[in-house]
Each structure stands twice: as structure tokens, then as C-alpha cells.
Amino acid sequence: MSVGIVTGGASGIGLAVTKHLLTRGYKVVIADLNDAEGERLASSLGENVIFQHTDVSSFEQQRALFDRAFKWGGNRLDFLAANAGVDDRQSLYETNEKLDENGLPLPLNLKTVQVCLDAALQGIWLFKHYARKNKIPGGKIVITASAAGLYPMTTNPQYAAAKHGLVGLTRSCGPVFLKENITVNCICPAFVVTGLAPPNIRDIFPKEHITPMSTVIKAFDAFLDNDKMTGQTVELSLDELHFRKPVDYPNESQRWIGTQSQTLWEKAYEKPPVRSQL
Ligand SMILES: NC(=O)c1ccc[n+]([C@@H]2O[C@H](COP(=O)([O-])OP(=O)(O)OC[C@H]3O[C@@H](n4cnc5c(N)ncnc54)[C@H](O)[C@@H]3O)[C@@H](O)[C@H]2O)c1
């Protein structure tokens, strides 16, 4: 039986993905902060689901999650939905920001970046470790980015920065991991009704601009059904999947650097001291 981890699996997109994975014959570990909901789901969804309390912004907690999932799955791990996310915890535009005892600004709360971006990076790092230990090495990762990873989102600049980062991450590492039979892709949903947005947005958001959960599931299926598709970014709008390409090169020099200079970079990084001195 295939085994998957879904971070942020106790609500919204993660919960829908969890239920869908079960219909596809997966065993699923729900990883979430919400203990009450996670435990309730684990006991109501049957023996192929367990809950592991996880704050994905803690490396130690993610490591414990992966270790448990791999052992519970019978020494296998096939899938990661790096899905947990939160919107900005503190406004970048705040005018009454707190100061320390010397009257100097305290740091901005970067939880959003830690949960959305840093945690996905650590998740890939951990997944790779376990995917290599599978009987047939390899597996699949789908990252939940956002339409805010493709367009500006002025109300949540940290969120937009993190989600743009996920798109760049997917496009950069996806093709490389294919050599190890690991695919990495990301979804960029438009507005889906979940627990993420402020509750009153549901009442004021026009229905014709809401993307249904069925489109999210369609995107996951597209990635789960394909062993070779990797590094892809799919924008989800209404019932449509739009596979999005990186921006075009503005001139032939940039095209050469983007498409031909990789071997030079690989050669330059061959000497270990270069990296360790950075
Ligand atoms: N709903 C949308 O319109 C929309 C659009 C684009 C992208 N997304 C992305 O979809 C993903 C899922 O969000 P959702 O819309 O289903 O929202 P949601 O709030 O319904 O679900 C998010 C889940 O993540 C959990 N979570 C939050 N912080 C966590 C942490 N540190 N560690 C572990 N779990 C944590 C929450 O407890 C919750 O169960 C997020 O990455 C979000 O940015 C959502």
C-alpha cells in the first residue's frame, strides 16, 4: 500500500487531499497543529489514517513525522503533500509596531515564510532521505503554492513572497530529482473556500470566482498519475488547470544563460571549498 504525508491535513485542501488519497488506496499521515480535529479525523477516517501533531515550522517535529510515517507505512514513503500554510501573521505595513527598551524596532514576525516556504524546503529534504530508502527508490511531492505565487498579493506580501519562492523551488529542483525517481510539482490555486481566509470573505466573495475543491483534486491526480512530470507549476482557476511556464527570456544572452550555462555552473560547484566558503 502506498503511503503519504499531508501537512495541514486537518482542514481545507489538505483534508480533501487526505480523503482523496484514501480513495486511491493510500495510507495517510495527517500532520497538523490542530490536535482536536486531527485526532477526530484519524478515528473517523479508518485504520489507514493516523494523526501526528506537527508544527511544520519545527524541523524536529517534521523529522519525527517522517520517521513515524516511514515506520508506520512498513518502511515506505511514497508521497508528500507539502500543503500547510498560513497568511501573514503581522502586517509589513504596520504603523504602531512595538519597539524594544532602546526604542529600536523588533523584528517582523516571519511565521508565514517559515510555515509556507522553509517548512516545504525541509519537507523535501526529509522526503528525499526516506524516498531513497524505499524498496523501489523514489516518490512524489506536490507543494501547495498559490496564485499568490504567480501574481502580487498586496494584502499579504510575506505570503506572496513565500509562494513565489515555492514556484521557483519547484521549477529548480523538480527536474534534478527526477534522476532519483522523485517528482516535485506545485499547485497554484485561486480562491478556494477553506479555513484559511478570514471567515467574512466567504459572504462577500463573488461565487463565480470561487475555485471548487474538485479542481484541486484534478491537479493532484494529474501529478499522481504521472511518474515523469516534474518541476511543473499548475494554476487552478474555476474548473481549469493551466500549466504555467516561467517568464520568457528577454534576449538571447539570457536564453543562453538559462538553457546552456548549467554545465558551467555544475563544473564551478564541483570544487567543494567553493560551497563551504559561502
Ligand atoms: N484556500 C485558498 O484559497 C488557497 C489558495 C491558494 C493556496 N492555498 C494554500 O493551500 C494550503 C492549505 O490551506 P487551506 O486553504 O486548506 O487552509 P486551511 O486553513 O483550511 O488549512 C490549513 C491547515 O494547515 C494547518 N497548519 C497551519 N499552520 C501549520 C503548521 N505550522 N504546521 C502544521 N499545520 C499547520 C492548519 O491547522 C490547517 O488545518 C495553504 O498552503 C494555503 O496557502 C489556499
GROMACS .gro file of C-alpha atoms and ligand atoms in nm:
model
  322
    1MET     CA    1   0.000   0.000   0.000
    2SER     CA    2   0.131   0.346  -0.089
    3VAL     CA    3   0.197   0.581   0.199
    4GLY     CA    4   0.157   0.958   0.204
    5ILE     CA    5   0.203   1.254   0.437
    6VAL     CA    6  -0.032   1.552   0.413
    7THR     CA    7   0.077   1.859   0.607
    8GLY     CA    8  -0.210   2.084   0.707
    9GLY     CA    9  -0.426   1.776   0.654
   10ALA     CA   10  -0.685   1.855   0.920
   11SER     CA   11  -0.868   2.121   0.718
   12GLY     CA   12  -0.946   2.260   0.374
   13ILE     CA   13  -0.728   2.148   0.084
   14GLY     CA   14  -0.521   1.911   0.298
   15LEU     CA   15  -0.829   1.734   0.427
   16ALA     CA   16  -0.974   1.697   0.078
   17VAL     CA   17  -0.642   1.556  -0.045
   18THR     CA   18  -0.628   1.316   0.250
   19LYS     CA   19  -0.975   1.181   0.171
   20HIS     CA   20  -0.886   1.155  -0.197
   21LEU     CA   21  -0.565   0.964  -0.126
   22LEU     CA   22  -0.769   0.714   0.074
   23THR     CA   23  -0.991   0.651  -0.229
   24ARG     CA   24  -0.671   0.588  -0.427
   25GLY     CA   25  -0.565   0.320  -0.178
   26TYR     CA   26  -0.310   0.520   0.020
   27LYS     CA   27  -0.232   0.510   0.388
   28VAL     CA   28  -0.216   0.871   0.505
   29VAL     CA   29  -0.049   1.053   0.792
   30ILE     CA   30  -0.226   1.380   0.869
   31ALA     CA   31   0.025   1.629   1.004
   32ASP     CA   32  -0.126   1.936   1.159
   33LEU     CA   33  -0.122   2.172   1.455
   34ASN     CA   34  -0.489   2.114   1.520
   35ASP     CA   35  -0.484   1.817   1.761
   36ALA     CA   36  -0.857   1.801   1.828
   37GLU     CA   37  -0.951   1.787   1.460
   38GLY     CA   38  -0.657   1.566   1.367
   39GLU     CA   39  -0.743   1.306   1.632
   40ARG     CA   40  -1.111   1.319   1.540
   41LEU     CA   41  -1.030   1.262   1.172
   42ALA     CA   42  -0.788   0.981   1.246
   43SER     CA   43  -1.055   0.793   1.439
   44SER     CA   44  -1.336   0.863   1.192
   45LEU     CA   45  -1.149   0.804   0.863
   46GLY     CA   46  -1.046   0.448   0.945
   47GLU     CA   47  -0.736   0.243   1.005
   48ASN     CA   48  -0.545   0.380   0.708
   49VAL     CA   49  -0.516   0.725   0.864
   50ILE     CA   50  -0.311   0.839   1.160
   51PHE     CA   51  -0.257   1.184   1.303
   52GLN     CA   52   0.078   1.324   1.404
   53HIS     CA   53   0.087   1.656   1.584
   54THR     CA   54   0.329   1.861   1.376
   55ASP     CA   55   0.427   2.222   1.356
   56VAL     CA   56   0.594   2.213   1.017
   57SER     CA   57   0.800   2.519   1.105
   58SER     CA   58   0.988   2.300   1.355
   59PHE     CA   59   1.246   2.078   1.184
   60GLU     CA   60   1.248   1.838   1.479
   61GLN     CA   61   0.871   1.792   1.458
   62GLN     CA   62   0.882   1.733   1.082
   63ARG     CA   63   1.164   1.484   1.128
   64ALA     CA   64   0.960   1.295   1.388
   65LEU     CA   65   0.665   1.299   1.145
   66PHE     CA   66   0.865   1.148   0.860
   67ASP     CA   67   1.021   0.887   1.085
   68ARG     CA   68   0.681   0.779   1.215
   69ALA     CA   69   0.523   0.777   0.869
   70PHE     CA   70   0.800   0.564   0.722
   71LYS     CA   71   0.784   0.309   1.003
   72TRP     CA   72   0.402   0.300   1.017
   73GLY     CA   73   0.394   0.257   0.639
   74GLY     CA   74   0.609  -0.058   0.663
   75ASN     CA   75   0.935   0.114   0.568
   76ARG     CA   76   0.800   0.307   0.275
   77LEU     CA   77   0.701   0.662   0.192
   78ASP     CA   78   0.557   0.740  -0.148
   79PHE     CA   79   0.403   1.083  -0.131
   80LEU     CA   80   0.426   1.421   0.038
   81ALA     CA   81   0.168   1.695   0.011
   82ALA     CA   82   0.365   1.993   0.146
   83ASN     CA   83   0.046   2.183   0.198
   84ALA     CA   84   0.034   2.358   0.537
   85GLY     CA   85   0.017   2.734   0.506
   86VAL     CA   86  -0.088   3.048   0.690
   87ASP     CA   87  -0.137   3.406   0.579
   88ASP     CA   88   0.068   3.699   0.714
   89ARG     CA   89   0.086   3.697   1.093
   90GLN     CA   90   0.196   4.060   1.113
   91SER     CA   91   0.139   4.335   0.862
   92LEU     CA   92   0.451   4.464   0.688
   93TYR     CA   93   0.274   4.799   0.670
   94GLU     CA   94   0.207   4.822   1.046
   95THR     CA   95   0.231   5.180   1.174
   96ASN     CA   96   0.230   5.113   1.550
   97GLU     CA   97   0.499   4.845   1.558
   98LYS     CA   98   0.639   4.760   1.900
   99LEU     CA   99   0.986   4.885   1.998
  100ASP     CA  100   1.238   4.736   2.237
  101GLU     CA  101   1.361   4.907   2.555
  102ASN     CA  102   1.608   5.111   2.347
  103GLY     CA  103   1.336   5.235   2.115
  104LEU     CA  104   1.454   5.013   1.829
  105PRO     CA  105   1.215   4.813   1.609
  106LEU     CA  106   1.154   4.448   1.696
  107PRO     CA  107   1.180   4.201   1.407
  108LEU     CA  108   0.885   4.137   1.180
  109ASN     CA  109   0.701   3.814   1.258
  110LEU     CA  110   0.805   3.584   0.971
  111LYS     CA  111   0.593   3.283   1.068
  112THR     CA  112   0.425   3.284   0.727
  113VAL     CA  113   0.755   3.235   0.548
  114GLN     CA  114   0.861   2.969   0.797
  115VAL     CA  115   0.539   2.770   0.755
  116CYS     CA  116   0.488   2.816   0.381
  117LEU     CA  117   0.843   2.816   0.244
  118ASP     CA  118   1.104   2.699   0.496
  119ALA     CA  119   0.891   2.403   0.601
  120ALA     CA  120   0.844   2.290   0.240
  121LEU     CA  121   1.220   2.300   0.188
  122GLN     CA  122   1.278   2.090   0.500
  123GLY     CA  123   0.997   1.861   0.385
  124ILE     CA  124   1.167   1.799   0.052
  125TRP     CA  125   1.495   1.744   0.235
  126LEU     CA  126   1.337   1.482   0.461
  127PHE     CA  127   1.127   1.321   0.188
  128LYS     CA  128   1.434   1.265  -0.027
  129HIS     CA  129   1.604   1.083   0.261
  130TYR     CA  130   1.316   0.838   0.303
  131ALA     CA  131   1.231   0.806  -0.068
  132ARG     CA  132   1.585   0.679  -0.124
  133LYS     CA  133   1.519   0.406   0.133
  134ASN     CA  134   1.206   0.276  -0.042
  135LYS     CA  135   1.230  -0.075  -0.185
  136ILE     CA  136   1.195   0.089  -0.525
  137PRO     CA  137   1.357   0.428  -0.454
  138GLY     CA  138   1.154   0.734  -0.545
  139GLY     CA  139   0.826   0.909  -0.475
  140LYS     CA  140   0.618   1.217  -0.544
  141ILE     CA  141   0.589   1.559  -0.386
  142VAL     CA  142   0.312   1.809  -0.454
  143ILE     CA  143   0.357   2.151  -0.295
  144THR     CA  144   0.063   2.380  -0.236
  145ALA     CA  145   0.181   2.718  -0.360
  146SER     CA  146  -0.085   2.970  -0.461
  147ALA     CA  147  -0.196   3.210  -0.729
  148ALA     CA  148  -0.013   3.449  -0.495
  149GLY     CA  149   0.299   3.270  -0.615
  150LEU     CA  150   0.231   3.399  -0.966
  151TYR     CA  151   0.080   3.743  -0.902
  152PRO     CA  152   0.126   4.015  -0.640
  153MET     CA  153  -0.094   4.000  -0.328
  154THR     CA  154  -0.068   4.342  -0.169
  155THR     CA  155  -0.255   4.246   0.149
  156ASN     CA  156  -0.012   3.959   0.226
  157PRO     CA  157   0.335   4.039   0.092
  158GLN     CA  158   0.508   3.774   0.307
  159TYR     CA  159   0.266   3.511   0.184
  160ALA     CA  160   0.320   3.621  -0.177
  161ALA     CA  161   0.698   3.611  -0.131
  162ALA     CA  162   0.684   3.262   0.019
  163LYS     CA  163   0.452   3.131  -0.252
  164HIS     CA  164   0.666   3.282  -0.529
  165GLY     CA  165   0.955   3.105  -0.359
  166LEU     CA  166   0.774   2.772  -0.380
  167VAL     CA  167   0.723   2.815  -0.753
  168GLY     CA  168   1.095   2.886  -0.802
  169LEU     CA  169   1.185   2.596  -0.576
  170THR     CA  170   0.964   2.354  -0.771
  171ARG     CA  171   1.098   2.463  -1.108
  172SER     CA  172   1.457   2.446  -0.987
  173CYS     CA  173   1.472   2.115  -0.803
  174GLY     CA  174   1.196   1.921  -0.980
  175PRO     CA  175   1.395   1.830  -1.291
  176VAL     CA  176   1.702   1.736  -1.083
  177PHE     CA  177   1.518   1.497  -0.852
  178LEU     CA  178   1.374   1.306  -1.146
  179LYS     CA  179   1.712   1.133  -1.171
  180GLU     CA  180   1.621   0.973  -0.839
  181ASN     CA  181   1.269   0.886  -0.948
  182ILE     CA  182   1.130   1.170  -0.735
  183THR     CA  183   0.888   1.420  -0.888
  184VAL     CA  184   0.828   1.767  -0.742
  185ASN     CA  185   0.539   1.978  -0.868
  186CYS     CA  186   0.326   2.258  -0.729
  187ILE     CA  187  -0.030   2.381  -0.747
  188CYS     CA  188  -0.130   2.747  -0.753
  189PRO     CA  189  -0.496   2.763  -0.657
  190ALA     CA  190  -0.703   3.078  -0.697
  191PHE     CA  191  -0.963   3.128  -0.422
  192VAL     CA  192  -1.091   2.804  -0.268
  193VAL     CA  193  -1.327   2.818   0.029
  194THR     CA  194  -1.136   2.675   0.328
  195GLY     CA  195  -1.040   2.780   0.680
  196LEU     CA  196  -0.751   2.996   0.554
  197ALA     CA  197  -0.915   3.323   0.458
  198PRO     CA  198  -1.099   3.549   0.704
  199PRO     CA  199  -1.447   3.398   0.761
  200ASN     CA  200  -1.636   3.703   0.631
  201ILE     CA  201  -1.469   3.679   0.288
  202ARG     CA  202  -1.699   3.387   0.206
  203ASP     CA  203  -2.002   3.611   0.232
  204ILE     CA  204  -1.862   3.886   0.013
  205PHE     CA  205  -1.659   3.692  -0.245
  206PRO     CA  206  -1.847   3.651  -0.577
  207LYS     CA  207  -1.943   3.286  -0.630
  208GLU     CA  208  -1.839   3.296  -0.996
  209HIS     CA  209  -1.477   3.349  -0.886
  210ILE     CA  210  -1.458   3.058  -0.644
  211THR     CA  211  -1.247   2.758  -0.750
  212PRO     CA  212  -1.406   2.430  -0.638
  213MET     CA  213  -1.214   2.165  -0.446
  214SER     CA  214  -1.272   1.927  -0.739
  215THR     CA  215  -1.019   2.132  -0.941
  216VAL     CA  216  -0.760   2.087  -0.666
  217ILE     CA  217  -0.816   1.712  -0.673
  218LYS     CA  218  -0.791   1.708  -1.052
  219ALA     CA  219  -0.447   1.870  -1.025
  220PHE     CA  220  -0.327   1.622  -0.763
  221ASP     CA  221  -0.445   1.337  -0.985
  222ALA     CA  222  -0.254   1.481  -1.280
  223PHE     CA  223   0.067   1.461  -1.077
  224LEU     CA  224  -0.006   1.132  -0.903
  225ASP     CA  225  -0.082   0.962  -1.235
  226ASN     CA  226   0.240   1.067  -1.400
  227ASP     CA  227   0.583   0.932  -1.300
  228LYS     CA  228   0.779   1.166  -1.524
  229MET     CA  229   0.608   1.504  -1.492
  230THR     CA  230   0.823   1.719  -1.264
  231GLY     CA  231   0.911   2.083  -1.197
  232GLN     CA  232   0.564   2.186  -1.309
  233THR     CA  233   0.350   2.472  -1.181
  234VAL     CA  234  -0.022   2.443  -1.237
  235GLU     CA  235  -0.256   2.735  -1.184
  236LEU     CA  236  -0.605   2.633  -1.073
  237SER     CA  237  -0.889   2.864  -1.169
  238LEU     CA  238  -1.254   2.763  -1.161
  239ASP     CA  239  -1.259   2.415  -1.322
  240GLU     CA  240  -0.945   2.479  -1.526
  241LEU     CA  241  -0.584   2.361  -1.491
  242HIS     CA  242  -0.331   2.592  -1.655
  243PHE     CA  243   0.023   2.461  -1.669
  244ARG     CA  244   0.237   2.775  -1.640
  245LYS     CA  245   0.578   2.826  -1.790
  246PRO     CA  246   0.849   3.051  -1.642
  247VAL     CA  247   0.863   3.401  -1.791
  248ASP     CA  248   1.019   3.420  -2.136
  249TYR     CA  249   1.381   3.527  -2.183
  250PRO     CA  250   1.411   3.893  -2.289
  251ASN     CA  251   1.714   3.836  -2.513
  252GLU     CA  252   1.944   3.565  -2.650
  253SER     CA  253   2.203   3.618  -2.377
  254GLN     CA  254   1.952   3.540  -2.104
  255ARG     CA  255   1.826   3.243  -2.307
  256TRP     CA  256   2.183   3.113  -2.332
  257ILE     CA  257   2.242   3.160  -1.958
  258GLY     CA  258   1.909   2.997  -1.873
  259THR     CA  259   1.939   2.699  -2.105
  260GLN     CA  260   2.309   2.645  -2.184
  261SER     CA  261   2.516   2.764  -1.890
  262GLN     CA  262   2.413   2.488  -1.650
  263THR     CA  263   2.717   2.276  -1.728
  264LEU     CA  264   2.944   2.569  -1.639
  265TRP     CA  265   2.767   2.610  -1.304
  266GLU     CA  266   2.790   2.238  -1.235
  267LYS     CA  267   3.161   2.246  -1.311
  268ALA     CA  268   3.213   2.551  -1.089
  269TYR     CA  269   3.035   2.383  -0.798
  270GLU     CA  270   3.237   2.063  -0.840
  271LYS     CA  271   3.509   2.200  -0.612
  272PRO     CA  272   3.365   2.154  -0.259
  273PRO     CA  273   3.552   2.450  -0.097
  274VAL     CA  274   3.357   2.691  -0.317
  275ARG     CA  275   3.029   2.599  -0.149
  276SER     CA  276   3.163   2.564   0.204
  277GLN     CA  277   3.317   2.913   0.194
  278LEU     CA  278   2.982   3.074   0.111
  279LIG     N1  279  -0.788   2.845   0.028
  279LIG     C1  280  -0.735   2.912  -0.074
  279LIG     O1  281  -0.799   2.993  -0.142
  279LIG     C2  282  -0.592   2.888  -0.111
  279LIG     C3  283  -0.544   2.940  -0.232
  279LIG     C4  284  -0.413   2.919  -0.265
  279LIG     C5  285  -0.331   2.847  -0.183
  279LIG     N2  286  -0.380   2.797  -0.065
  279LIG     C6  287  -0.288   2.720   0.019
  279LIG     O2  288  -0.347   2.597   0.049
  279LIG     C7  289  -0.283   2.542   0.163
  279LIG     C8  290  -0.387   2.484   0.257
  279LIG     O3  291  -0.466   2.589   0.309
  279LIG     P1  292  -0.623   2.583   0.315
  279LIG     O4  293  -0.674   2.685   0.223
  279LIG     O5  294  -0.672   2.444   0.301
  279LIG     O6  295  -0.645   2.644   0.462
  279LIG     P2  296  -0.694   2.579   0.599
  279LIG     O7  297  -0.671   2.687   0.698
  279LIG     O8  298  -0.832   2.527   0.582
  279LIG     O9  299  -0.596   2.459   0.625
  279LIG     C9  300  -0.462   2.479   0.664
  279LIG    C10  301  -0.424   2.374   0.766
  279LIG    O10  302  -0.285   2.393   0.795
  279LIG    C11  303  -0.269   2.379   0.935
  279LIG     N3  304  -0.147   2.449   0.977
  279LIG    C12  305  -0.128   2.582   0.991
  279LIG     N4  306  -0.004   2.607   1.036
  279LIG    C13  307   0.056   2.487   1.049
  279LIG    C14  308   0.184   2.447   1.093
  279LIG     N5  309   0.276   2.536   1.134
  279LIG     N6  310   0.213   2.315   1.093
  279LIG    C15  311   0.121   2.224   1.056
  279LIG     N7  312  -0.003   2.256   1.015
  279LIG    C16  313  -0.035   2.387   1.012
  279LIG    C17  314  -0.394   2.438   0.995
  279LIG    O11  315  -0.414   2.392   1.129
  279LIG    C18  316  -0.500   2.389   0.899
  279LIG    O12  317  -0.551   2.264   0.940
  279LIG    C19  318  -0.201   2.655   0.223
  279LIG    O13  319  -0.065   2.638   0.190
  279LIG    C20  320  -0.256   2.777   0.154
  279LIG    O14  321  -0.161   2.881   0.148
  279LIG    C21  322  -0.508   2.816  -0.028
   0.00000   0.00000   0.00000
